[in-house]
XYZ file of C-alpha atoms in Angstrom:
312
model
C 44.333 13.174 -148.612
C 45.552 16.451 -149.874
C 44.059 18.119 -146.594
C 45.713 15.665 -144.245
C 48.957 15.742 -146.398
C 49.005 19.604 -146.316
C 48.449 19.254 -142.501
C 51.348 16.686 -142.000
C 53.531 19.172 -143.717
C 52.545 22.008 -141.766
C 53.803 20.231 -138.602
C 56.940 19.038 -140.054
C 57.558 22.605 -140.841
C 56.830 23.734 -137.261
C 58.645 20.956 -135.516
C 61.942 21.507 -137.725
C 62.054 25.586 -137.299
C 60.548 25.619 -133.794
C 63.444 23.574 -132.157
C 65.303 26.988 -132.036
C 64.785 29.908 -129.247
C 63.280 31.972 -132.038
C 60.059 31.242 -134.090
C 60.460 32.295 -137.878
C 57.830 34.306 -139.792
C 57.408 31.357 -141.723
C 56.883 29.094 -138.706
C 54.384 31.646 -136.990
C 52.523 32.026 -140.323
C 51.934 28.349 -140.490
C 51.052 27.809 -137.029
C 48.342 30.612 -137.463
C 47.068 29.500 -140.894
C 44.462 27.046 -139.367
C 43.126 29.783 -136.594
C 42.961 32.216 -139.433
C 41.079 29.667 -141.579
C 38.646 29.406 -138.653
C 38.333 32.898 -138.037
C 37.345 33.561 -141.760
C 34.478 31.229 -141.329
C 33.397 32.541 -138.330
C 33.286 35.810 -139.874
C 31.241 34.632 -143.045
C 29.007 33.153 -140.234
C 28.567 36.334 -138.723
C 27.396 38.462 -141.532
C 25.232 35.567 -143.138
C 23.590 35.493 -139.740
C 23.230 39.114 -138.986
C 20.553 39.555 -136.189
C 18.896 36.419 -136.407
C 17.859 34.227 -133.261
C 16.210 31.297 -132.060
C 14.801 29.242 -134.701
C 15.432 31.430 -137.382
C 19.099 31.344 -136.421
C 19.025 27.758 -136.438
C 17.580 27.526 -139.712
C 20.459 29.746 -141.235
C 23.152 27.911 -139.761
C 21.602 24.832 -141.334
C 21.533 26.230 -144.843
C 25.421 27.205 -143.898
C 26.228 23.663 -142.747
C 25.082 22.403 -146.356
C 28.787 23.175 -147.645
C 31.292 21.037 -149.709
C 34.258 21.594 -147.346
C 34.354 19.180 -144.549
C 35.991 21.364 -142.429
C 33.301 24.132 -142.655
C 30.541 21.858 -142.482
C 32.111 20.422 -139.271
C 32.950 23.872 -137.809
C 29.130 25.153 -138.515
C 27.668 21.731 -137.066
C 29.624 22.075 -133.746
C 28.040 25.674 -133.597
C 24.906 24.307 -134.223
C 25.123 21.809 -131.141
C 25.674 24.884 -128.750
C 22.909 27.049 -130.497
C 20.291 24.514 -130.435
C 20.707 23.768 -126.428
C 18.796 26.519 -125.211
C 16.065 25.674 -127.811
C 15.808 22.208 -126.487
C 16.080 23.320 -123.147
C 13.101 25.460 -123.426
C 11.042 22.798 -125.137
C 11.384 20.392 -122.282
C 10.840 23.000 -119.690
C 7.624 23.867 -121.766
C 6.426 20.316 -121.981
C 7.635 19.088 -118.307
C 6.505 22.123 -116.148
C 4.525 24.366 -118.533
C 6.806 27.098 -117.860
C 7.854 29.307 -120.571
C 11.371 30.776 -119.890
C 12.139 33.023 -122.906
C 13.845 36.144 -121.558
C 15.412 37.383 -125.218
C 12.354 36.380 -127.110
C 13.779 33.056 -128.771
C 11.324 30.654 -128.507
C 8.870 29.765 -131.237
C 6.057 29.772 -128.249
C 4.909 33.123 -127.092
C 2.968 34.170 -123.858
C -0.095 36.627 -124.789
C -0.064 39.394 -121.840
C -3.121 40.273 -119.252
C -5.029 36.935 -120.731
C -7.747 36.091 -118.432
C -8.356 32.671 -117.118
C -11.574 32.275 -118.946
C -9.699 32.363 -122.376
C -6.321 30.910 -121.337
C -6.722 28.053 -123.917
C -7.634 30.017 -126.910
C -5.894 32.808 -126.629
C -2.896 32.535 -123.542
C -0.345 31.353 -126.172
C 0.433 31.032 -129.821
C 3.303 30.108 -132.315
C 5.724 32.573 -133.719
C 6.047 30.728 -137.295
C 9.137 32.698 -138.145
C 10.840 30.998 -134.837
C 10.223 27.127 -135.825
C 13.153 25.475 -136.835
C 13.023 23.329 -140.008
C 13.818 20.210 -138.067
C 10.190 20.767 -136.326
C 7.502 20.384 -138.395
C 4.437 22.599 -137.746
C 2.156 19.800 -136.864
C 4.826 18.806 -133.921
C 5.378 22.887 -133.121
C 1.420 22.524 -132.422
C 1.948 19.422 -130.293
C 4.505 20.931 -128.509
C 2.140 24.036 -128.088
C -0.764 22.058 -127.060
C 1.174 20.306 -124.371
C 2.801 23.173 -122.497
C -1.022 24.747 -122.726
C -2.747 21.500 -121.431
C 0.007 21.985 -118.147
C -0.967 25.718 -117.686
C -4.464 24.664 -118.007
C -4.401 22.214 -115.252
C -2.317 24.120 -112.755
C -4.099 27.738 -113.263
C -7.403 26.598 -114.176
C -7.656 23.210 -112.381
C -5.540 23.507 -109.656
C -3.695 20.451 -110.479
C -0.428 20.098 -108.676
C 0.474 16.614 -110.281
C 0.311 15.770 -113.796
C 2.823 12.978 -114.496
C 6.102 11.556 -113.441
C 8.320 12.832 -115.805
C 11.699 11.612 -114.056
C 11.936 8.692 -115.962
C 11.778 10.837 -119.319
C 14.496 13.190 -118.153
C 17.491 11.190 -119.612
C 15.447 10.584 -122.589
C 15.077 13.893 -123.475
C 18.483 14.602 -122.880
C 19.212 12.088 -125.502
C 16.398 12.853 -127.657
C 16.645 16.699 -127.538
C 19.892 17.658 -129.361
C 21.449 18.135 -132.554
C 22.624 15.313 -134.218
C 25.029 14.925 -136.822
C 23.220 13.510 -140.449
C 23.290 13.778 -144.044
C 23.393 17.801 -143.824
C 19.694 18.540 -143.002
C 20.115 18.300 -139.457
C 17.644 15.345 -139.407
C 17.148 15.166 -135.390
C 13.018 15.504 -136.548
C 12.497 11.753 -135.838
C 13.753 11.561 -132.147
C 12.501 14.873 -131.529
C 8.730 13.612 -132.637
C 8.994 10.464 -130.907
C 9.695 12.281 -127.818
C 7.417 14.569 -128.192
C 4.689 12.560 -128.756
C 5.438 10.420 -125.884
C 4.851 13.002 -123.540
C 1.987 14.677 -124.855
C 0.388 11.296 -124.480
C 0.728 11.569 -120.911
C -0.532 14.998 -120.508
C -3.170 14.601 -122.632
C -4.608 11.562 -120.714
C -4.198 13.535 -117.218
C -5.955 16.285 -118.903
C -9.107 14.213 -119.967
C -9.103 12.502 -116.597
C -9.272 15.511 -114.740
C -12.165 16.974 -117.018
C -14.205 13.933 -117.092
C -14.034 12.490 -113.812
C -13.024 15.485 -111.433
C -15.240 18.112 -113.346
C -17.779 15.920 -114.453
C -17.450 17.020 -118.494
C -18.834 13.941 -119.292
C -22.276 14.372 -117.457
C -22.584 17.838 -118.501
C -22.280 16.897 -122.053
C -24.918 14.241 -121.353
C -27.122 16.881 -119.573
C -26.730 19.467 -122.970
C -28.087 16.609 -124.716
C -30.799 15.732 -122.663
C -31.890 18.786 -121.846
C -31.263 21.329 -124.789
C -31.160 19.055 -127.715
C -34.796 17.786 -126.518
C -33.235 14.270 -125.661
C -35.412 14.351 -122.483
C -38.922 14.885 -124.266
C -41.031 14.928 -120.904
C -39.054 18.185 -119.385
C -39.324 20.190 -122.675
C -43.020 19.501 -122.918
C -43.746 20.338 -119.455
C -41.750 23.350 -119.889
C -43.273 24.680 -123.263
C -46.926 23.877 -121.900
C -46.407 25.788 -118.632
C -44.500 28.803 -120.147
C -46.744 29.129 -123.128
C -49.407 31.342 -121.730
C -46.720 33.687 -120.376
C -44.554 33.664 -123.678
C -47.465 34.526 -125.790
C -47.361 38.364 -124.215
C -45.135 40.800 -125.261
C -41.378 40.222 -124.489
C -41.556 43.639 -122.444
C -43.916 42.248 -120.023
C -42.794 38.612 -119.578
C -41.062 37.903 -116.127
C -37.933 36.331 -116.233
C -38.479 35.210 -112.292
C -41.881 34.076 -113.332
C -40.005 31.829 -115.872
C -37.691 30.769 -113.448
C -40.163 29.526 -111.173
C -41.894 27.617 -114.130
C -38.594 25.809 -115.100
C -38.520 24.451 -111.392
C -42.323 23.403 -111.611
C -41.224 21.753 -115.272
C -38.224 19.722 -113.597
C -40.658 18.618 -110.812
C -43.301 17.393 -112.963
C -40.705 15.173 -115.033
C -38.559 12.267 -114.711
C -35.418 14.703 -114.362
C -36.556 15.610 -110.961
C -34.569 12.555 -110.264
C -31.261 13.991 -111.788
C -28.361 14.983 -110.034
C -28.992 18.411 -108.164
C -25.508 20.211 -109.222
C -26.480 19.146 -113.063
C -30.043 20.670 -112.715
C -28.611 23.859 -111.162
C -26.879 24.471 -114.440
C -29.904 25.321 -116.130
C -31.150 28.892 -116.613
C -33.853 30.545 -118.248
C -32.937 34.044 -119.823
C -34.696 36.612 -121.992
C -32.444 37.764 -124.492
C -32.304 41.729 -125.336
C -35.481 42.599 -127.228
C -37.462 45.145 -128.481
C -41.126 46.323 -127.841
C -42.572 44.672 -131.038
C -41.299 40.928 -129.992
C -43.055 38.437 -128.034
C -41.805 36.137 -125.493
C -41.373 33.292 -127.719
C -38.902 35.522 -129.793
C -36.653 36.109 -127.062
C -37.014 33.022 -124.527
C -33.729 31.164 -124.220
C -32.852 27.986 -122.264
C -29.329 28.106 -121.060
C -27.028 25.349 -119.616
C -24.465 27.527 -117.636
C -21.131 25.523 -116.448
C -18.508 27.035 -114.356
C -14.457 27.079 -114.609
C -12.723 25.360 -115.798
C -14.923 23.823 -118.375
C -15.784 27.333 -119.661
C -11.943 28.442 -120.222
């Protein structure tokens, strides 16, 4: 009430003294009072944020928005809306396309340089904790990270060009990924979380379908259970019986080529001979590094080797 009354008084003075051809100093001071107040608040904000950027800047502005003066609070929240737009745009682009466009280093996800495709999933991207806004929880940030990583995995490791129709979600992204005035805590977390989980569910479904149907991940897992975890007993028994004489020798005289032939004989002598050749070709025998005192049994290894993208 006092603020509105003061504003009305200033307007009366301006209208009364500004009718003539000249503007008095008093009228000019009244006209500049509100802009000067705004400049003072902006100067305090600049001193308060320093050189912060990205999520760290948003967190600082959220703290400054918790102010008792409605004018200051509304001014800071207006700035927050502008500051949040680039961040939410990067989130949308990362979750829809897997693109990390961050020329100024403001995003809370960073790409590690010179990472090969074999370790892209584990080492290609990481979170920057100091850049995560408080409106985004740590678990939600990890979900955002995983979704973009999944799209990159599909594009770069699986050569998949379509991973979901997100045109229907583009408008929802504009409505969900924005700063909304609330009780002073910047409470946009619920709308962001609902949107993120909806997109993540679609991308995860596409990724699982690609791995299990296009690259037969389920068949390979079943093969590991049968061949390496002794699920197929007759095959393991045949392999041990046929290779036992060779493995009783010193490791230095055991021929890896001979063991490979023994593996093929064990396959033909058991029911696994009717398995898919693509699966059987993943079985390999290997002699691990050894010294002169070790026997073949000490260094013999039966391996199941798969190719990219199952190795990424």
